[in-house]
Amino acid sequence: MKVSKQKLKELMKNKLNQAGLTEDHADDVADVLVHADLRGVHSHGAMRVEYYAERIAKGGINTNPQFTFEKTGPSTALFDGDNGAGHVAAKEAMDEAINMAKESGIGVVGVKRISHSGSLSYFVQQASKENLIGLSVCQSDPMVVPFGGAEPYYGTNPIAFSAPGDEEDFITFDMATTVQAWGKILHARSKNESIPDDWAVDENGEATTNPFDVKALLPIAGPKGYGLMMMVDVLSGVLLGVPFGGNVSSMYQDLSEGRNLGQLHIVINPAYFTDIETFKQNISQTMKDLNAVQPAPGFDQVSYPGQRSIERAQRYQENGIDIVDEIYDYLIGDAIHFNNYDHKDPFAK
């Protein structure tokens, strides 16, 4: 099923509004979700709406949050999301970080007590669209074994970065710190296909190629990915005084409770370090240089980070976004029916 960006956003907004979000908050969440689907990151797009709707209806997402913003220094602040929609809180907190970076060269905002906030690339691109550098990290529930371990402790703990180039150019990097996403495991199960032996482990902490035996995911590059997960957890959990590591709340254990997640936005104003126009030209030159690198066998071209997502978004804008029929049927339906996500956590001990 192919759906236009405008139509998909409207459908998601209506469903979230029907579940209980205010119209403004539903609009913001839908904007972040359609951004993910446009980039081809469907795991953070329309497929999440039914889960969000159930959590909203059960009280696990506050539909009338009292956001608070407290400056703790010239360039630092805390944003309390009151367990409202994470997408909305993260977006507003990034706006505050952008304002501080414009005023003093840098803005660092800790976002605490929020729900799942979706694709981080959306928030860092808020900064790059304002000629600023954006960096964002956030914690997630335990589903990854630490290097050398046999049981989960950290989450996929993503990292995103974006910097502006000439005109409308920007370079964006958005990644989880695991080799592969849980959604890929589910896809392999549905196809009854094996998986590479560096994706995940079984209940004994042994590498497995059987998706049905998966009990935890593996960090990228072994101890290096493990270290990145730790860094993200410290910056978005320990630093903000919210639950961290193995204590981060599950996405599925109890949908009636707020998740109390943490996220950290860092925004840097290049104009405080160099000539801004030269900086932007050099970012665009970097993108061109990477495209000009001789490709390895089997590759047509070297892409700069985020390039394929941009190209995919352009195709989707022209031809419509690919949406699974079952998800589309849910979005156009009248009922807020539940998938009973409670206690479906595949990583629960």
Short mmCIF file of C-alpha atoms in Angstrom, two decimals:
data_model
loop_
_atom_site.label_atom_id
_atom_site.label_comp_id
_atom_site.label_asym_id
_atom_site.label_seq_id
_atom_site.Cartn_x
_atom_site.Cartn_y
_atom_site.Cartn_z
CA MET A 1 0.00 0.00 0.00
CA LYS A 2 1.41 3.41 -1.01
CA VAL A 3 0.20 6.48 0.87
CA SER A 4 1.13 10.13 0.43
CA LYS A 5 3.06 11.84 3.21
CA GLN A 6 0.16 14.22 3.89
CA LYS A 7 -2.44 11.43 3.97
CA LEU A 8 -0.34 9.22 6.24
CA LYS A 9 0.33 12.01 8.70
CA GLU A 10 -3.35 12.91 8.86
CA LEU A 11 -4.36 9.29 9.47
CA MET A 12 -1.82 8.89 12.27
CA LYS A 13 -2.77 12.21 13.83
CA ASN A 14 -6.44 11.30 13.83
CA LYS A 15 -5.83 7.91 15.42
CA LEU A 16 -3.61 9.36 18.17
CA ASN A 17 -6.13 12.13 18.80
CA GLN A 18 -8.89 9.52 18.98
CA ALA A 19 -6.81 7.60 21.55
CA GLY A 20 -6.61 10.66 23.78
CA LEU A 21 -3.76 12.96 22.73
CA THR A 22 -4.60 16.61 22.21
CA GLU A 23 -4.76 17.70 18.59
CA ASP A 24 -1.49 19.66 18.88
CA HIS A 25 0.40 16.79 20.51
CA ALA A 26 -1.05 14.27 18.06
CA ASP A 27 0.14 16.49 15.21
CA ASP A 28 3.69 16.65 16.61
CA VAL A 29 3.89 12.89 17.17
CA ALA A 30 2.55 12.19 13.68
CA ASP A 31 5.14 14.55 12.21
CA VAL A 32 7.99 12.60 13.82
CA LEU A 33 6.46 9.26 12.76
CA VAL A 34 6.00 10.27 9.13
CA HIS A 35 9.60 11.54 9.14
CA ALA A 36 10.72 8.02 10.06
CA ASP A 37 8.56 6.36 7.40
CA LEU A 38 9.84 8.79 4.75
CA ARG A 39 13.41 7.75 5.61
CA GLY A 40 12.45 4.09 5.36
CA VAL A 41 12.81 3.55 9.12
CA HIS A 42 9.40 1.91 9.37
CA SER A 43 10.15 0.45 12.80
CA HIS A 44 9.72 4.02 14.14
CA GLY A 45 6.85 5.08 11.92
CA ALA A 46 3.20 4.13 11.40
CA MET A 47 3.68 0.65 12.80
CA ARG A 48 4.08 2.23 16.26
CA VAL A 49 0.68 3.95 16.26
CA GLU A 50 -1.33 1.02 17.60
CA TYR A 51 1.15 0.57 20.47
CA TYR A 52 1.07 4.29 21.29
CA ALA A 53 -2.73 4.33 21.13
CA GLU A 54 -2.94 1.46 23.61
CA ARG A 55 -0.45 3.07 25.97
CA ILE A 56 -2.29 6.41 25.77
CA ALA A 57 -5.65 4.77 26.46
CA LYS A 58 -4.25 2.84 29.43
CA GLY A 59 -2.69 5.95 30.99
CA GLY A 60 0.98 5.18 30.32
CA ILE A 61 1.33 8.39 28.30
CA ASN A 62 0.12 11.54 30.03
CA THR A 63 -2.32 13.32 27.71
CA ASN A 64 -2.15 16.56 29.70
CA PRO A 65 1.49 16.84 30.72
CA GLN A 66 2.79 19.89 32.55
CA PHE A 67 6.12 20.46 30.82
CA THR A 68 8.71 22.42 32.80
CA PHE A 69 11.93 24.01 31.56
CA GLU A 70 14.60 25.03 34.06
CA LYS A 71 17.84 26.73 33.06
CA THR A 72 20.65 25.45 35.29
CA GLY A 73 23.39 27.60 33.73
CA PRO A 74 24.05 29.90 30.75
CA SER A 75 24.05 26.94 28.35
CA THR A 76 22.46 24.10 30.33
CA ALA A 77 18.92 23.19 31.25
CA LEU A 78 16.54 20.44 32.31
CA PHE A 79 13.26 19.74 30.56
CA ASP A 80 10.74 17.63 32.48
CA GLY A 81 8.30 15.88 30.14
CA ASP A 82 5.90 14.73 32.89
CA ASN A 83 5.64 11.39 31.05
CA GLY A 84 3.82 12.97 28.15
CA ALA A 85 4.39 11.96 24.53
CA GLY A 86 8.15 11.68 24.16
CA HIS A 87 8.15 13.03 20.61
CA VAL A 88 6.53 16.28 21.77
CA ALA A 89 8.81 16.75 24.78
CA ALA A 90 11.96 15.98 22.79
CA LYS A 91 10.93 18.40 20.05
CA GLU A 92 10.22 21.25 22.46
CA ALA A 93 13.42 20.56 24.42
CA MET A 94 15.44 20.72 21.20
CA ASP A 95 13.88 24.11 20.44
CA GLU A 96 15.15 25.30 23.83
CA ALA A 97 18.63 23.93 23.15
CA ILE A 98 18.64 25.69 19.78
CA ASN A 99 17.74 29.02 21.42
CA MET A 100 20.58 28.68 23.94
CA ALA A 101 23.09 27.74 21.23
CA LYS A 102 22.15 30.82 19.23
CA GLU A 103 22.63 33.00 22.30
CA SER A 104 25.78 31.53 23.82
CA GLY A 105 27.32 29.10 21.32
CA ILE A 106 26.13 25.88 22.88
CA GLY A 107 22.95 24.48 24.40
CA VAL A 108 22.73 21.27 26.42
CA VAL A 109 19.28 20.16 27.54
CA GLY A 110 18.54 17.04 29.56
CA VAL A 111 15.07 15.71 28.81
CA LYS A 112 13.69 13.54 31.59
CA ARG A 113 10.51 11.65 32.41
CA ILE A 114 9.37 11.08 28.85
CA SER A 115 7.92 8.18 26.87
CA HIS A 116 9.42 6.71 23.71
CA SER A 117 10.42 9.58 21.41
CA GLY A 118 10.91 7.80 18.08
CA SER A 119 13.55 8.55 15.45
CA LEU A 120 16.31 10.79 16.84
CA SER A 121 17.25 12.07 13.38
CA TYR A 122 14.14 14.27 13.49
CA PHE A 123 15.42 16.23 16.48
CA VAL A 124 19.01 16.72 15.35
CA GLN A 125 17.73 17.94 12.00
CA GLN A 126 15.77 20.62 13.87
CA ALA A 127 19.21 22.01 14.74
CA SER A 128 20.83 21.64 11.32
CA LYS A 129 17.90 23.44 9.71
CA GLU A 130 18.85 26.40 11.93
CA ASN A 131 22.53 26.29 10.80
CA LEU A 132 23.55 24.51 13.99
CA ILE A 133 25.08 21.14 14.83
CA GLY A 134 22.77 18.74 16.65
CA LEU A 135 23.66 15.70 18.74
CA SER A 136 21.11 13.60 20.61
CA VAL A 137 21.31 10.39 22.65
CA CYS A 138 18.65 8.47 24.53
CA GLN A 139 18.30 5.34 26.60
CA SER A 140 16.05 2.36 25.96
CA ASP A 141 14.95 -0.75 27.80
CA PRO A 142 17.43 -3.61 28.40
CA MET A 143 17.71 -5.94 25.42
CA VAL A 144 21.46 -6.10 24.75
CA VAL A 145 24.11 -8.19 26.46
CA PRO A 146 27.20 -6.29 27.61
CA PHE A 147 30.40 -7.55 25.97
CA GLY A 148 31.24 -10.86 27.61
CA GLY A 149 27.80 -11.13 29.26
CA ALA A 150 24.97 -13.63 28.87
CA GLU A 151 21.97 -11.51 29.91
CA PRO A 152 20.67 -8.09 28.83
CA TYR A 153 21.67 -4.91 30.67
CA TYR A 154 21.68 -1.96 28.25
CA GLY A 155 19.20 -0.97 25.57
CA THR A 156 19.84 -0.21 21.91
CA ASN A 157 20.76 3.30 23.15
CA PRO A 158 20.77 5.28 19.87
CA ILE A 159 22.97 8.22 18.84
CA ALA A 160 22.11 10.85 16.22
CA PHE A 161 24.11 13.73 14.71
CA SER A 162 23.34 16.34 12.07
CA ALA A 163 25.27 19.30 10.60
CA PRO A 164 24.24 21.91 8.00
CA GLY A 165 25.75 22.25 4.54
CA ASP A 166 25.16 24.75 1.75
CA GLU A 167 21.59 25.78 1.03
CA GLU A 168 19.36 22.86 2.04
CA ASP A 169 22.19 20.33 2.36
CA PHE A 170 22.71 18.59 5.69
CA ILE A 171 24.51 15.46 6.75
CA THR A 172 22.79 13.21 9.29
CA PHE A 173 23.86 10.12 11.18
CA ASP A 174 21.36 8.09 13.21
CA MET A 175 22.14 4.65 14.62
CA ALA A 176 21.35 2.17 17.34
CA THR A 177 24.37 0.74 19.13
CA THR A 178 23.33 -2.86 18.33
CA VAL A 179 24.39 -4.86 15.29
CA GLN A 180 20.77 -5.26 14.24
CA ALA A 181 17.32 -4.16 15.41
CA TRP A 182 14.82 -6.44 17.15
CA GLY A 183 12.47 -5.88 14.21
CA LYS A 184 14.89 -7.76 11.97
CA ILE A 185 14.70 -10.74 14.32
CA LEU A 186 10.90 -10.69 14.09
CA HIS A 187 11.13 -10.45 10.29
CA ALA A 188 13.39 -13.53 10.19
CA ARG A 189 10.91 -15.40 12.40
CA SER A 190 8.01 -14.53 10.12
CA LYS A 191 10.00 -15.82 7.12
CA ASN A 192 11.37 -18.82 9.05
CA GLU A 193 14.85 -17.74 7.96
CA SER A 194 18.16 -17.96 9.80
CA ILE A 195 20.05 -14.86 10.94
CA PRO A 196 23.79 -14.04 10.87
CA ASP A 197 25.63 -15.28 13.95
CA ASP A 198 26.75 -11.80 15.00
CA TRP A 199 23.23 -10.40 15.57
CA ALA A 200 22.08 -12.01 18.78
CA VAL A 201 22.53 -14.64 21.49
CA ASP A 202 20.42 -17.38 23.07
CA GLU A 203 19.55 -17.84 26.76
CA ASN A 204 23.08 -19.08 27.48
CA GLY A 205 24.74 -16.07 25.88
CA GLU A 206 25.85 -18.14 22.89
CA ALA A 207 25.69 -16.73 19.37
CA THR A 208 22.70 -18.12 17.50
CA THR A 209 21.50 -18.22 13.90
CA ASN A 210 18.00 -19.32 14.95
CA PRO A 211 15.75 -16.26 15.37
CA PHE A 212 13.40 -18.23 17.63
CA ASP A 213 16.22 -18.81 20.14
CA VAL A 214 17.12 -15.12 20.47
CA LYS A 215 17.08 -13.82 24.04
CA ALA A 216 19.22 -10.70 23.61
CA LEU A 217 20.90 -8.59 20.95
CA LEU A 218 24.63 -7.93 20.49
CA PRO A 219 26.40 -4.54 20.55
CA ILE A 220 28.15 -3.29 17.42
CA ALA A 221 31.88 -4.01 17.25
CA GLY A 222 31.95 -5.95 20.51
CA PRO A 223 33.53 -3.93 23.33
CA LYS A 224 33.41 -0.68 21.31
CA GLY A 225 29.64 -0.79 20.90
CA TYR A 226 29.34 -1.82 24.54
CA GLY A 227 31.29 1.29 25.50
CA LEU A 228 29.04 3.49 23.39
CA MET A 229 25.97 2.01 25.07
CA MET A 230 27.47 2.80 28.45
CA MET A 231 28.23 6.38 27.37
CA VAL A 232 24.66 6.93 26.13
CA ASP A 233 23.21 5.47 29.32
CA VAL A 234 25.36 7.76 31.50
CA LEU A 235 24.47 10.88 29.48
CA SER A 236 20.75 10.20 29.19
CA GLY A 237 20.15 8.23 32.38
CA VAL A 238 22.63 8.61 35.24
CA LEU A 239 23.26 12.29 34.46
CA LEU A 240 19.55 13.13 34.58
CA GLY A 241 18.67 11.17 37.70
CA VAL A 242 16.28 8.78 35.94
CA PRO A 243 16.40 4.95 36.00
CA PHE A 244 19.48 3.64 34.16
CA GLY A 245 21.02 0.44 32.81
CA GLY A 246 19.05 -2.66 33.74
CA ASN A 247 16.48 -0.55 35.60
CA VAL A 248 15.17 1.29 32.51
CA SER A 249 11.44 0.55 32.18
CA SER A 250 10.21 -1.95 29.62
CA MET A 251 8.31 -0.78 26.58
CA TYR A 252 5.73 -3.52 27.11
CA GLN A 253 5.65 -4.61 30.78
CA ASP A 254 2.97 -2.22 32.05
CA LEU A 255 1.33 0.17 29.64
CA SER A 256 -0.54 1.97 32.42
CA GLU A 257 2.68 3.42 33.90
CA GLY A 258 4.88 6.26 32.64
CA ARG A 259 8.28 5.16 31.38
CA ASN A 260 10.45 7.93 32.93
CA LEU A 261 12.97 7.78 30.09
CA GLY A 262 15.87 10.19 29.59
CA GLN A 263 17.34 11.91 26.53
CA LEU A 264 20.11 14.48 26.06
CA HIS A 265 20.29 17.15 23.34
CA ILE A 266 23.56 18.96 22.61
CA VAL A 267 23.50 21.83 20.11
CA ILE A 268 26.64 23.63 18.93
CA ASN A 269 26.72 26.91 17.03
CA PRO A 270 29.51 26.68 14.41
CA ALA A 271 29.63 30.49 14.19
CA TYR A 272 31.32 30.52 17.62
CA PHE A 273 34.20 28.44 16.26
CA THR A 274 34.63 29.36 12.60
CA ASP A 275 33.06 31.29 9.74
CA ILE A 276 29.60 29.78 9.36
CA GLU A 277 29.49 30.00 5.58
CA THR A 278 32.90 28.32 5.29
CA PHE A 279 31.73 25.61 7.69
CA LYS A 280 28.62 24.91 5.61
CA GLN A 281 30.62 24.88 2.38
CA ASN A 282 33.06 22.39 3.89
CA ILE A 283 30.23 20.12 5.03
CA SER A 284 28.86 20.10 1.49
CA GLN A 285 32.36 19.51 0.14
CA THR A 286 32.73 16.55 2.51
CA MET A 287 29.53 15.08 1.07
CA LYS A 288 30.81 15.54 -2.49
CA ASP A 289 34.23 14.11 -1.63
CA LEU A 290 32.66 11.00 -0.13
CA ASN A 291 30.54 10.48 -3.25
CA ALA A 292 33.72 10.77 -5.34
CA VAL A 293 35.62 8.06 -3.44
CA GLN A 294 36.28 5.02 -5.62
CA PRO A 295 33.66 2.42 -4.71
CA ALA A 296 34.63 -1.06 -3.59
CA PRO A 297 33.65 -4.10 -5.67
CA GLY A 298 29.90 -4.61 -5.51
CA PHE A 299 29.15 -0.93 -4.84
CA ASP A 300 28.09 1.70 -7.39
CA GLN A 301 28.96 4.69 -5.20
CA VAL A 302 30.11 5.68 -1.73
CA SER A 303 27.21 7.42 0.02
CA TYR A 304 27.65 9.99 2.76
CA PRO A 305 25.84 9.21 6.05
CA GLY A 306 22.10 9.70 5.64
CA GLN A 307 22.23 10.01 1.84
CA ARG A 308 20.22 6.89 1.09
CA SER A 309 17.54 8.02 3.55
CA ILE A 310 17.33 11.38 1.77
CA GLU A 311 17.04 9.68 -1.61
CA ARG A 312 14.41 7.29 -0.26
CA ALA A 313 12.43 10.22 1.14
CA GLN A 314 12.50 11.92 -2.27
CA ARG A 315 11.13 8.78 -3.93
CA TYR A 316 8.43 8.42 -1.28
CA GLN A 317 7.46 12.07 -1.68
CA GLU A 318 6.92 11.45 -5.39
CA ASN A 319 5.41 7.97 -5.33
CA GLY A 320 3.94 7.53 -1.86
CA ILE A 321 5.21 5.82 1.29
CA ASP A 322 5.13 2.02 1.49
CA ILE A 323 2.84 0.98 4.35
CA VAL A 324 1.87 -2.57 5.27
CA ASP A 325 -1.81 -3.20 4.45
CA GLU A 326 -2.60 -4.32 8.01
CA ILE A 327 -1.23 -1.07 9.44
CA TYR A 328 -3.14 1.02 6.91
CA ASP A 329 -6.36 -0.83 7.73
CA TYR A 330 -5.85 -0.04 11.41
CA LEU A 331 -5.24 3.65 10.68
CA ILE A 332 -8.37 4.06 8.59
CA GLY A 333 -10.55 2.05 10.98
CA ASP A 334 -12.85 3.65 13.53
CA ALA A 335 -12.02 1.44 16.51
CA ILE A 336 -9.10 1.81 18.93
CA HIS A 337 -8.61 -1.93 19.30
CA PHE A 338 -5.69 -3.26 21.29
CA ASN A 339 -2.95 -5.70 20.46
CA ASN A 340 -2.57 -6.37 24.21
CA TYR A 341 1.07 -5.39 24.28
CA ASP A 342 1.25 -5.72 28.07
CA HIS A 343 3.70 -8.41 29.20
CA LYS A 344 4.82 -9.20 25.66
CA ASP A 345 8.37 -8.10 26.43
CA PRO A 346 10.63 -10.68 24.70
CA PHE A 347 13.57 -9.63 26.89
CA ALA A 348 11.88 -9.87 30.28
CA LYS A 349 13.88 -11.98 32.74
#
